[in-house]
Every structure is written in C-alpha cells, then in structure tokens.
Amino acid sequence: MIFFYTYLLLVTLLSLTFKKKGIFQNYSGDIHQSFSNKKNVPLAGGLFILIPIIFFLNDYFINCFIILIYLIGFFSDRKILISPKKRFLIQFILILSFVVIF
C-alpha cells in the first residue's frame, strides 16, 4: 500500500512538472480534443500507466511488446505516425507476432 501512495505522489509531482515545463503536451487542437477547454492536452498519462506495468512484469518479451504498442500510440499523438493504415499494419504485425511467439 505504501508503494501505491508513493507512486501516486510521484505521478502527481511529475504531472505538475510536465505541465509547467510543457513536456509531453499536444498543441494540435484537433476536433477529438474538443472535450477540453485548453489548447494543449497532456500526453504523459500513458507513460504513468506504462511504468508500473514494466516494473511488475518480469518477462522481457511481454515488456517489449507493451512498449512497442505504447510507442505506436505516442507517435500517433505526436503526429509522427500519421497514416491510420500504417498504424493498423504495424499493430497487426506486432499482435500477430506476439500470438505466434506465445
């Protein structure tokens, strides 16, 4: 339980720091971001979910697949991987290889 509260405090402090410094912010203002009254939407939420998963799972290959799936979403949010067809193809190949390996 102490780990949970420590991690919660760490996430809160990092979120405030990221917001203040403008790290992991998305300034695109796309239509799907209209739920927010701000022009920038923080992208660090997935990172805070990814970190404990990586530390608690001891399997190297599963961690690699989780990180790769996270990076696809992150690159999509940062407008590096724009094409939905390419994203779908990469995700399909990753998931298919995961199923074949395991």
Short mmCIF file of N, CA and C in Angstrom, two decimals:
data_model
loop_
_atom_site.label_atom_id
_atom_site.label_comp_id
_atom_site.label_asym_id
_atom_site.label_seq_id
_atom_site.Cartn_x
_atom_site.Cartn_y
_atom_site.Cartn_z
N MET A 1 0.82 -1.19 0.00
CA MET A 1 0.00 0.00 0.00
C MET A 1 0.86 1.25 0.00
N ILE A 2 2.01 1.17 0.65
CA ILE A 2 2.91 2.33 0.69
C ILE A 2 3.45 2.63 -0.70
N PHE A 3 3.65 1.56 -1.50
CA PHE A 3 4.12 1.75 -2.87
C PHE A 3 3.09 2.54 -3.68
N PHE A 4 1.82 2.23 -3.49
CA PHE A 4 0.76 2.92 -4.23
C PHE A 4 0.76 4.41 -3.92
N TYR A 5 0.83 4.76 -2.66
CA TYR A 5 0.80 6.17 -2.28
C TYR A 5 2.07 6.90 -2.72
N THR A 6 3.19 6.22 -2.66
CA THR A 6 4.43 6.82 -3.15
C THR A 6 4.35 7.06 -4.64
N TYR A 7 3.85 6.08 -5.37
CA TYR A 7 3.72 6.23 -6.82
C TYR A 7 2.71 7.31 -7.17
N LEU A 8 1.63 7.40 -6.44
CA LEU A 8 0.63 8.43 -6.67
C LEU A 8 1.22 9.82 -6.45
N LEU A 9 2.01 9.97 -5.42
CA LEU A 9 2.67 11.24 -5.16
C LEU A 9 3.67 11.57 -6.27
N LEU A 10 4.41 10.58 -6.71
CA LEU A 10 5.37 10.78 -7.80
C LEU A 10 4.68 11.17 -9.10
N VAL A 11 3.58 10.50 -9.42
CA VAL A 11 2.83 10.83 -10.63
C VAL A 11 2.28 12.25 -10.57
N THR A 12 1.77 12.63 -9.42
CA THR A 12 1.24 13.99 -9.27
C THR A 12 2.33 15.03 -9.45
N LEU A 13 3.47 14.81 -8.82
CA LEU A 13 4.58 15.76 -8.96
C LEU A 13 5.10 15.82 -10.40
N LEU A 14 5.23 14.67 -11.02
CA LEU A 14 5.69 14.66 -12.41
C LEU A 14 4.68 15.31 -13.35
N SER A 15 3.40 15.08 -13.12
CA SER A 15 2.37 15.71 -13.95
C SER A 15 2.43 17.22 -13.86
N LEU A 16 2.58 17.72 -12.65
CA LEU A 16 2.68 19.17 -12.48
C LEU A 16 3.95 19.72 -13.12
N THR A 17 5.04 18.99 -13.00
CA THR A 17 6.30 19.42 -13.62
C THR A 17 6.18 19.40 -15.13
N PHE A 18 5.60 18.34 -15.69
CA PHE A 18 5.43 18.25 -17.14
C PHE A 18 4.55 19.37 -17.66
N LYS A 19 3.50 19.68 -16.91
CA LYS A 19 2.59 20.74 -17.33
C LYS A 19 3.28 22.10 -17.28
N LYS A 20 4.06 22.33 -16.24
CA LYS A 20 4.75 23.61 -16.08
C LYS A 20 5.82 23.80 -17.15
N LYS A 21 6.56 22.74 -17.46
CA LYS A 21 7.65 22.82 -18.44
C LYS A 21 7.17 22.63 -19.87
N GLY A 22 5.93 22.17 -20.07
CA GLY A 22 5.40 21.95 -21.41
C GLY A 22 5.90 20.67 -22.05
N ILE A 23 6.29 19.70 -21.22
CA ILE A 23 6.78 18.42 -21.73
C ILE A 23 5.59 17.51 -21.97
N PHE A 24 5.62 16.76 -23.05
CA PHE A 24 4.56 15.82 -23.43
C PHE A 24 3.21 16.53 -23.57
N GLN A 25 3.19 17.67 -24.21
CA GLN A 25 1.96 18.40 -24.47
C GLN A 25 1.62 18.28 -25.95
N ASN A 26 0.36 18.18 -26.26
CA ASN A 26 -0.10 18.12 -27.64
C ASN A 26 -0.83 19.43 -27.93
N TYR A 27 -0.28 20.23 -28.83
CA TYR A 27 -0.83 21.53 -29.13
C TYR A 27 -1.65 21.55 -30.42
N SER A 28 -2.06 20.40 -30.89
CA SER A 28 -2.70 20.35 -32.21
C SER A 28 -4.10 20.94 -32.22
N GLY A 29 -4.85 20.79 -31.16
CA GLY A 29 -6.21 21.32 -31.13
C GLY A 29 -7.14 20.61 -32.08
N ASP A 30 -6.93 19.32 -32.28
CA ASP A 30 -7.77 18.54 -33.19
C ASP A 30 -9.21 18.50 -32.69
N ILE A 31 -10.11 18.09 -33.56
CA ILE A 31 -11.53 18.03 -33.24
C ILE A 31 -11.78 17.06 -32.08
N HIS A 32 -11.05 15.95 -32.05
CA HIS A 32 -11.29 14.98 -30.98
C HIS A 32 -10.83 15.49 -29.62
N GLN A 33 -10.17 16.63 -29.59
CA GLN A 33 -9.75 17.22 -28.33
C GLN A 33 -10.71 18.32 -27.87
N SER A 34 -11.86 18.39 -28.46
CA SER A 34 -12.79 19.47 -28.14
C SER A 34 -13.42 19.32 -26.75
N PHE A 35 -13.25 18.14 -26.11
CA PHE A 35 -13.78 17.96 -24.76
C PHE A 35 -13.05 18.85 -23.77
N SER A 36 -11.86 19.27 -24.14
CA SER A 36 -11.04 20.08 -23.24
C SER A 36 -11.14 21.54 -23.64
N ASN A 37 -11.18 22.41 -22.66
CA ASN A 37 -11.24 23.83 -22.97
C ASN A 37 -9.84 24.41 -23.16
N LYS A 38 -8.82 23.58 -23.07
CA LYS A 38 -7.45 24.03 -23.26
C LYS A 38 -7.01 23.70 -24.68
N LYS A 39 -5.98 24.38 -25.14
CA LYS A 39 -5.44 24.08 -26.45
C LYS A 39 -4.39 22.98 -26.39
N ASN A 40 -3.86 22.73 -25.21
CA ASN A 40 -2.87 21.66 -25.10
C ASN A 40 -3.42 20.55 -24.22
N VAL A 41 -3.16 19.34 -24.66
CA VAL A 41 -3.63 18.15 -23.96
C VAL A 41 -2.40 17.36 -23.54
N PRO A 42 -2.27 17.01 -22.26
CA PRO A 42 -1.08 16.27 -21.83
C PRO A 42 -1.08 14.84 -22.37
N LEU A 43 0.10 14.39 -22.77
CA LEU A 43 0.25 13.06 -23.32
C LEU A 43 1.00 12.12 -22.37
N ALA A 44 1.23 12.54 -21.16
CA ALA A 44 2.03 11.75 -20.23
C ALA A 44 1.22 10.70 -19.48
N GLY A 45 -0.09 10.66 -19.62
CA GLY A 45 -0.91 9.71 -18.87
C GLY A 45 -0.57 8.27 -19.17
N GLY A 46 -0.35 7.95 -20.42
CA GLY A 46 0.01 6.58 -20.79
C GLY A 46 1.35 6.17 -20.23
N LEU A 47 2.25 7.13 -20.13
CA LEU A 47 3.56 6.85 -19.57
C LEU A 47 3.46 6.44 -18.10
N PHE A 48 2.56 7.07 -17.37
CA PHE A 48 2.39 6.74 -15.96
C PHE A 48 1.72 5.38 -15.77
N ILE A 49 1.00 4.93 -16.75
CA ILE A 49 0.43 3.59 -16.69
C ILE A 49 1.47 2.55 -17.13
N LEU A 50 2.31 2.93 -18.08
CA LEU A 50 3.31 2.02 -18.63
C LEU A 50 4.40 1.67 -17.62
N ILE A 51 4.85 2.62 -16.84
CA ILE A 51 5.98 2.42 -15.94
C ILE A 51 5.74 1.29 -14.93
N PRO A 52 4.62 1.29 -14.18
CA PRO A 52 4.46 0.18 -13.22
C PRO A 52 4.26 -1.17 -13.89
N ILE A 53 3.65 -1.19 -15.07
CA ILE A 53 3.48 -2.46 -15.78
C ILE A 53 4.84 -3.06 -16.12
N ILE A 54 5.74 -2.21 -16.58
CA ILE A 54 7.08 -2.70 -16.95
C ILE A 54 7.83 -3.20 -15.73
N PHE A 55 7.70 -2.50 -14.60
CA PHE A 55 8.44 -2.92 -13.41
C PHE A 55 7.87 -4.17 -12.75
N PHE A 56 6.57 -4.40 -12.87
CA PHE A 56 5.97 -5.56 -12.22
C PHE A 56 6.00 -6.81 -13.09
N LEU A 57 6.07 -6.67 -14.40
CA LEU A 57 6.18 -7.84 -15.26
C LEU A 57 7.65 -8.20 -15.42
N ASN A 58 7.97 -9.43 -15.20
CA ASN A 58 9.36 -9.86 -15.27
C ASN A 58 9.73 -10.47 -16.62
N ASP A 59 8.78 -10.55 -17.52
CA ASP A 59 9.04 -11.16 -18.82
C ASP A 59 9.52 -10.09 -19.80
N TYR A 60 10.71 -10.28 -20.31
CA TYR A 60 11.33 -9.31 -21.21
C TYR A 60 10.54 -9.14 -22.51
N PHE A 61 10.07 -10.22 -23.10
CA PHE A 61 9.36 -10.14 -24.38
C PHE A 61 8.01 -9.44 -24.24
N ILE A 62 7.29 -9.72 -23.19
CA ILE A 62 6.00 -9.04 -22.99
C ILE A 62 6.22 -7.55 -22.78
N ASN A 63 7.25 -7.19 -22.02
CA ASN A 63 7.58 -5.78 -21.83
C ASN A 63 7.90 -5.09 -23.16
N CYS A 64 8.63 -5.77 -24.01
CA CYS A 64 8.96 -5.20 -25.33
C CYS A 64 7.70 -4.96 -26.15
N PHE A 65 6.79 -5.91 -26.16
CA PHE A 65 5.55 -5.73 -26.92
C PHE A 65 4.71 -4.59 -26.36
N ILE A 66 4.62 -4.49 -25.04
CA ILE A 66 3.85 -3.41 -24.43
C ILE A 66 4.46 -2.06 -24.76
N ILE A 67 5.77 -1.96 -24.71
CA ILE A 67 6.44 -0.70 -25.04
C ILE A 67 6.23 -0.35 -26.50
N LEU A 68 6.30 -1.32 -27.39
CA LEU A 68 6.09 -1.04 -28.82
C LEU A 68 4.66 -0.57 -29.09
N ILE A 69 3.67 -1.18 -28.47
CA ILE A 69 2.29 -0.74 -28.64
C ILE A 69 2.12 0.68 -28.10
N TYR A 70 2.74 0.96 -26.95
CA TYR A 70 2.69 2.32 -26.39
C TYR A 70 3.32 3.32 -27.35
N LEU A 71 4.46 2.97 -27.94
CA LEU A 71 5.15 3.89 -28.84
C LEU A 71 4.34 4.17 -30.10
N ILE A 72 3.59 3.20 -30.57
CA ILE A 72 2.72 3.44 -31.73
C ILE A 72 1.70 4.53 -31.40
N GLY A 73 1.07 4.42 -30.24
CA GLY A 73 0.11 5.43 -29.83
C GLY A 73 0.75 6.78 -29.58
N PHE A 74 1.93 6.77 -28.97
CA PHE A 74 2.63 8.03 -28.69
C PHE A 74 3.03 8.73 -29.98
N PHE A 75 3.59 7.97 -30.93
CA PHE A 75 3.97 8.57 -32.20
C PHE A 75 2.76 9.07 -32.97
N SER A 76 1.65 8.40 -32.81
CA SER A 76 0.41 8.86 -33.44
C SER A 76 -0.04 10.19 -32.84
N ASP A 77 0.03 10.31 -31.53
CA ASP A 77 -0.35 11.55 -30.86
C ASP A 77 0.59 12.70 -31.20
N ARG A 78 1.85 12.41 -31.40
CA ARG A 78 2.84 13.44 -31.73
C ARG A 78 2.89 13.75 -33.22
N LYS A 79 2.00 13.15 -33.99
CA LYS A 79 1.90 13.37 -35.43
C LYS A 79 3.15 12.90 -36.19
N ILE A 80 3.82 11.89 -35.66
CA ILE A 80 4.96 11.30 -36.36
C ILE A 80 4.47 10.16 -37.25
N LEU A 81 3.54 9.38 -36.74
CA LEU A 81 2.95 8.27 -37.47
C LEU A 81 1.51 8.66 -37.78
N ILE A 82 1.30 9.27 -38.92
CA ILE A 82 0.00 9.89 -39.22
C ILE A 82 -0.98 8.91 -39.87
N SER A 83 -0.51 8.08 -40.75
CA SER A 83 -1.39 7.22 -41.53
C SER A 83 -2.04 6.13 -40.68
N PRO A 84 -3.38 6.07 -40.67
CA PRO A 84 -4.05 5.00 -39.91
C PRO A 84 -3.78 3.62 -40.50
N LYS A 85 -3.57 3.55 -41.81
CA LYS A 85 -3.29 2.25 -42.43
C LYS A 85 -1.95 1.71 -41.96
N LYS A 86 -0.94 2.60 -41.86
CA LYS A 86 0.37 2.16 -41.37
C LYS A 86 0.29 1.74 -39.90
N ARG A 87 -0.44 2.51 -39.10
CA ARG A 87 -0.60 2.16 -37.68
C ARG A 87 -1.28 0.81 -37.54
N PHE A 88 -2.34 0.59 -38.31
CA PHE A 88 -3.06 -0.67 -38.25
C PHE A 88 -2.15 -1.82 -38.66
N LEU A 89 -1.38 -1.64 -39.73
CA LEU A 89 -0.48 -2.67 -40.21
C LEU A 89 0.59 -2.99 -39.17
N ILE A 90 1.17 -1.97 -38.57
CA ILE A 90 2.20 -2.19 -37.54
C ILE A 90 1.59 -2.90 -36.33
N GLN A 91 0.42 -2.46 -35.90
CA GLN A 91 -0.23 -3.11 -34.76
C GLN A 91 -0.60 -4.56 -35.08
N PHE A 92 -1.08 -4.79 -36.29
CA PHE A 92 -1.44 -6.14 -36.70
C PHE A 92 -0.22 -7.05 -36.68
N ILE A 93 0.90 -6.57 -37.21
CA ILE A 93 2.12 -7.37 -37.23
C ILE A 93 2.62 -7.64 -35.81
N LEU A 94 2.58 -6.62 -34.96
CA LEU A 94 3.01 -6.80 -33.57
C LEU A 94 2.15 -7.81 -32.83
N ILE A 95 0.86 -7.68 -32.96
CA ILE A 95 -0.04 -8.59 -32.25
C ILE A 95 0.05 -10.00 -32.81
N LEU A 96 0.16 -10.12 -34.12
CA LEU A 96 0.31 -11.44 -34.73
C LEU A 96 1.60 -12.10 -34.28
N SER A 97 2.69 -11.35 -34.26
CA SER A 97 3.95 -11.92 -33.80
C SER A 97 3.89 -12.28 -32.31
N PHE A 98 3.19 -11.48 -31.52
CA PHE A 98 3.01 -11.80 -30.10
C PHE A 98 2.26 -13.12 -29.94
N VAL A 99 1.19 -13.31 -30.71
CA VAL A 99 0.41 -14.54 -30.62
C VAL A 99 1.22 -15.74 -31.09
N VAL A 100 2.00 -15.57 -32.14
CA VAL A 100 2.81 -16.68 -32.64
C VAL A 100 3.90 -17.05 -31.65
N ILE A 101 4.53 -16.05 -31.04
CA ILE A 101 5.62 -16.33 -30.09
C ILE A 101 5.08 -16.98 -28.82
N PHE A 102 3.95 -16.50 -28.33
CA PHE A 102 3.43 -17.01 -27.07
C PHE A 102 2.34 -18.03 -27.28
#
